[in-house]
PDB file of C-alpha atoms in Angstrom:
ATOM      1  CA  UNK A   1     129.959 108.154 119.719  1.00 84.00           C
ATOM      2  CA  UNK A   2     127.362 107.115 117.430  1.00 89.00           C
ATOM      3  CA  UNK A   3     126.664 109.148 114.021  1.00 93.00           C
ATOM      4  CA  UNK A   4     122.826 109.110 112.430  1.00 95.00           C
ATOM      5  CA  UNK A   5     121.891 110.213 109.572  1.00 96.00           C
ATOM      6  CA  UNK A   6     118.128 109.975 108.185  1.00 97.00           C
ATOM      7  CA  UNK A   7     117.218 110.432 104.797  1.00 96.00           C
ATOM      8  CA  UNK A   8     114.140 109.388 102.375  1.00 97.00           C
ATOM      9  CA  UNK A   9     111.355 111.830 103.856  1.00 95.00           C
ATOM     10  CA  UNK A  10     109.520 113.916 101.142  1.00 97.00           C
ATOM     11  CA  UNK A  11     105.839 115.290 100.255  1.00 98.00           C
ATOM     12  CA  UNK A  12     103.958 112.601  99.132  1.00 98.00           C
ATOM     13  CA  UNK A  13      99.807 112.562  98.679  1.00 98.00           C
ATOM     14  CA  UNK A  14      97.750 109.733 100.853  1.00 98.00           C
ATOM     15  CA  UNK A  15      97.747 106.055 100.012  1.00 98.00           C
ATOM     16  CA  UNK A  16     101.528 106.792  98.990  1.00 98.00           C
ATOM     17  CA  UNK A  17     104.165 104.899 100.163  1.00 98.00           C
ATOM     18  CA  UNK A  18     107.673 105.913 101.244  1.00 98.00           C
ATOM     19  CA  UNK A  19     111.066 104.434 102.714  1.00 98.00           C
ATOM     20  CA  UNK A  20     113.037 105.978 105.289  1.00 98.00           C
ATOM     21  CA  UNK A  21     116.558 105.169 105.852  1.00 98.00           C
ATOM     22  CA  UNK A  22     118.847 105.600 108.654  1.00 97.00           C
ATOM     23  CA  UNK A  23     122.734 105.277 108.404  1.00 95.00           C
ATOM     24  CA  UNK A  24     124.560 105.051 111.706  1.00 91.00           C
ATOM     25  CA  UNK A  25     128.697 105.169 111.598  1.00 87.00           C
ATOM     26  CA  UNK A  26     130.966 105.711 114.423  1.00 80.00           C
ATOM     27  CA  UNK A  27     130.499 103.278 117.349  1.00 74.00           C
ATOM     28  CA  UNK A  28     128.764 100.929 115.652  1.00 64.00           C
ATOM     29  CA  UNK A  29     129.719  97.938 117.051  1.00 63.00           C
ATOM     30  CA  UNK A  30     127.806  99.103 120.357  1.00 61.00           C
ATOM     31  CA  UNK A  31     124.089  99.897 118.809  1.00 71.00           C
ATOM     32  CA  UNK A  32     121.372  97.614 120.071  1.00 87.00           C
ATOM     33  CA  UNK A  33     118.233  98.749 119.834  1.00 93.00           C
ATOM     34  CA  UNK A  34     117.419 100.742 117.339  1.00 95.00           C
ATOM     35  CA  UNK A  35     113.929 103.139 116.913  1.00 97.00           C
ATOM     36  CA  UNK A  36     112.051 105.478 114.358  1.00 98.00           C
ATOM     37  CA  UNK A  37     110.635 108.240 116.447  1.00 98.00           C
ATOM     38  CA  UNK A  38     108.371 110.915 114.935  1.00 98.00           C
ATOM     39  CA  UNK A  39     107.223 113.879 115.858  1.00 98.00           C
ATOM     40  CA  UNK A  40     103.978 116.198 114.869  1.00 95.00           C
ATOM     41  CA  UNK A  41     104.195 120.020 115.041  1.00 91.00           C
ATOM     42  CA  UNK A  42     103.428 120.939 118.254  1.00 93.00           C
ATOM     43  CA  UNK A  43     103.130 117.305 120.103  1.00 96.00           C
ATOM     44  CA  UNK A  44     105.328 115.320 121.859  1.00 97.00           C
ATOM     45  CA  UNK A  45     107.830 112.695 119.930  1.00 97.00           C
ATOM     46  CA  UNK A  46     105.966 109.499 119.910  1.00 98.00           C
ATOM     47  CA  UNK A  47     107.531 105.489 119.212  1.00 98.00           C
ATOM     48  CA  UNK A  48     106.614 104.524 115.746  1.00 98.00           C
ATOM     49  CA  UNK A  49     108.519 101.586 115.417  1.00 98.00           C
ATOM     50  CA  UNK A  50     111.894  99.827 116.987  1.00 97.00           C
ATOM     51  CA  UNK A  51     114.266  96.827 116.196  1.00 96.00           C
ATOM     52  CA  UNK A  52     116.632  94.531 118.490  1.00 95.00           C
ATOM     53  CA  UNK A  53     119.886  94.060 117.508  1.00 92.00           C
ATOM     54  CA  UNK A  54     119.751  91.124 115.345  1.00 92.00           C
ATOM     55  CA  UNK A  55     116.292  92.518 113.323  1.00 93.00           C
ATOM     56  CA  UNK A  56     114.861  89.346 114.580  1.00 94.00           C
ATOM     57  CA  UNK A  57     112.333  91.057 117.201  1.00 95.00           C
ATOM     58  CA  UNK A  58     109.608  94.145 116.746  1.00 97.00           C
ATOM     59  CA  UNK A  59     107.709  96.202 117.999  1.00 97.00           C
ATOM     60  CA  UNK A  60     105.114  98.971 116.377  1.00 98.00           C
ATOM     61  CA  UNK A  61     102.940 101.591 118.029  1.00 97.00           C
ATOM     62  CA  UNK A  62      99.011 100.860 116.836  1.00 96.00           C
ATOM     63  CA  UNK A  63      98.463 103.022 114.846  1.00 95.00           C
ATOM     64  CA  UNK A  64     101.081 101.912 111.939  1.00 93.00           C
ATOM     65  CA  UNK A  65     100.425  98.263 112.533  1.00 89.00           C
ATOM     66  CA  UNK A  66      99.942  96.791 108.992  1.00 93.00           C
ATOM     67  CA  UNK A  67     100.861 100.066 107.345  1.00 97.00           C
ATOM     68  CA  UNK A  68     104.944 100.090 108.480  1.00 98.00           C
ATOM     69  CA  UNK A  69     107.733  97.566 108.617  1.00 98.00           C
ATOM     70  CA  UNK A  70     110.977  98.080 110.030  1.00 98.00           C
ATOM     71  CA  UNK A  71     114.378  96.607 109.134  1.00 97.00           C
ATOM     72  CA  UNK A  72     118.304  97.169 109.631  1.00 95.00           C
ATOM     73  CA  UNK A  73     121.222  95.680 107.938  1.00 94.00           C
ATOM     74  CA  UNK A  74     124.298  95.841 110.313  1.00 91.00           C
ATOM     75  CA  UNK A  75     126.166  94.952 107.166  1.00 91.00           C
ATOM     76  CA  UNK A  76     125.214  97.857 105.938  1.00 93.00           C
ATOM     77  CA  UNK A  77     124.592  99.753 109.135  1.00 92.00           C
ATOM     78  CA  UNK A  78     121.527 100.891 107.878  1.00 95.00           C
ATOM     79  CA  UNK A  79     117.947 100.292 109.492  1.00 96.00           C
ATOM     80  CA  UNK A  80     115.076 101.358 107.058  1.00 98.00           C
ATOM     81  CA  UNK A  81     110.991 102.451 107.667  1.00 98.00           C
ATOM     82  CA  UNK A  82     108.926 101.000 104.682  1.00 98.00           C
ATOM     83  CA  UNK A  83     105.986 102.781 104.879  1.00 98.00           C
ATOM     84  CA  UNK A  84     102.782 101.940 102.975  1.00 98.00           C
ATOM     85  CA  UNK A  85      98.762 103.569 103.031  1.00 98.00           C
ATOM     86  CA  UNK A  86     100.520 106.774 104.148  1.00 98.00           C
ATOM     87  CA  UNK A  87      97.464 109.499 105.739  1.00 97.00           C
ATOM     88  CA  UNK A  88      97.501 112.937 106.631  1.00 97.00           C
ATOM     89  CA  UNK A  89      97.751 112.027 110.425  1.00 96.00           C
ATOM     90  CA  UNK A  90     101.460 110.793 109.616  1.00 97.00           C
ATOM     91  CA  UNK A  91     102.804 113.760 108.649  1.00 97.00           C
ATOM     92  CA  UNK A  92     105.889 114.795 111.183  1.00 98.00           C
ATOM     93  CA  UNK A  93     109.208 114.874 111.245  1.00 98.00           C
ATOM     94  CA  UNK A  94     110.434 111.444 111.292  1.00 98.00           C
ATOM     95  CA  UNK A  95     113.527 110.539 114.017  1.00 98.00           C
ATOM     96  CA  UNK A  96     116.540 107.608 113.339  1.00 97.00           C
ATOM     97  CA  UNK A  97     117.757 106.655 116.985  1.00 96.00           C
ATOM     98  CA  UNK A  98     120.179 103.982 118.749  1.00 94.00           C
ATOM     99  CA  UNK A  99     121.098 102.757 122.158  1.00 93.00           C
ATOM    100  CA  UNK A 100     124.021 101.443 123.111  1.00 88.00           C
ATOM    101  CA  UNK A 101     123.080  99.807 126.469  1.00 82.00           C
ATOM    102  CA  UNK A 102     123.972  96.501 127.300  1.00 71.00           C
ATOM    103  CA  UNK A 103     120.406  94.781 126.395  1.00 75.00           C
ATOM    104  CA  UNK A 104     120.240  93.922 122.266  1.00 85.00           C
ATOM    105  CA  UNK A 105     116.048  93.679 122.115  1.00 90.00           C
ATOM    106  CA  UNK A 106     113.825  96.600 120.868  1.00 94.00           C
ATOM    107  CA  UNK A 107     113.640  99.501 122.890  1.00 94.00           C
ATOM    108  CA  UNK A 108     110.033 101.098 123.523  1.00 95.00           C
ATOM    109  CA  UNK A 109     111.164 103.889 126.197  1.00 95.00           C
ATOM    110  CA  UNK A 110     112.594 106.905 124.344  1.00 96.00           C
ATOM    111  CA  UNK A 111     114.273 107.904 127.881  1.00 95.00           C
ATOM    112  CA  UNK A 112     116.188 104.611 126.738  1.00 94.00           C
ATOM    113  CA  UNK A 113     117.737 106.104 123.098  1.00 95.00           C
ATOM    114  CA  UNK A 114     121.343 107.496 123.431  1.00 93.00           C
ATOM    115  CA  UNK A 115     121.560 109.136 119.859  1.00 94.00           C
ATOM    116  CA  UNK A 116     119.428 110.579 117.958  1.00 97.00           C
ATOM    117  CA  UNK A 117     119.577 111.753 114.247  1.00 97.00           C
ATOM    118  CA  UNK A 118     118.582 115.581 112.705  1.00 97.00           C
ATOM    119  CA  UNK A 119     115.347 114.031 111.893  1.00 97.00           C
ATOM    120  CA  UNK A 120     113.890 113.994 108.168  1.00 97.00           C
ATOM    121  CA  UNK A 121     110.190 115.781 107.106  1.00 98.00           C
ATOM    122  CA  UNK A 122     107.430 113.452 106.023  1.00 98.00           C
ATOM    123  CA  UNK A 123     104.613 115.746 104.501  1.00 98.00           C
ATOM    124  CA  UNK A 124     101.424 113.636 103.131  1.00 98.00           C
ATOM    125  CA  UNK A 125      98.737 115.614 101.486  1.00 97.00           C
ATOM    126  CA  UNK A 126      94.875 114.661 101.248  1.00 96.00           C
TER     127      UNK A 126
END
């Protein structure tokens, strides 16, 4: 079993920036792939952002591209969500998740994600 824990989210007004963190315990030694998932009142969860194993490969949905950065420290076992020029549009509830399956890269499918975290609220005023 994998534990994770998000924490960081807040009400902030546009242009702000904010940094999400994500501590996993438990199984550790088994989380690849690792994601922040969000999700808007009402929609569907959507990919924001996801890491590989070794925080050496990427991947971000369009429409944080330049705005976000993901990292993890698996010293730490922590992965963080910088997040910079926030807008009204990214308000949601903001979702840590892991796989364990056997490939280390990024994972883009959220059928893919074994855990999931509580999630943590992201409010940005106008």
């Amino acid at each position: 079993q994998v534990q994770l824990v998000e924490s960081g989210g807040g009400l902030v007004q546009a242009g702000a920036s904010l940094t999400l963190s994500c501590k996993h315990s438990g199984r550790t030694t088994s989380t690849n792939g690792m994601g922040w998932i969000r999700q808007v009142s009402g929609k569907a969860r959507e990919l924001v952002a996801t890491i590989s194993w070794s925080g050496t490969s990427t991947y971000y949905a369009d429409f944080v591209k330049g705005r976000f950065t993901i990292s993890r420290d698996n010293s730490k076992n922590t992965m963080t969500l910088q997040m910079n020029a926030l807008a009204p549009e990214d308000t949601a509830v903001y979702y840590c998740a892991a796989s364990v399956r056997g490939s280390t890269q990024y994972v883009t499918q959220l059928e893919d994600y074994d855990y999931w975290g509580q999630g943590t609220q992201v409010t940005v005023s106008p």
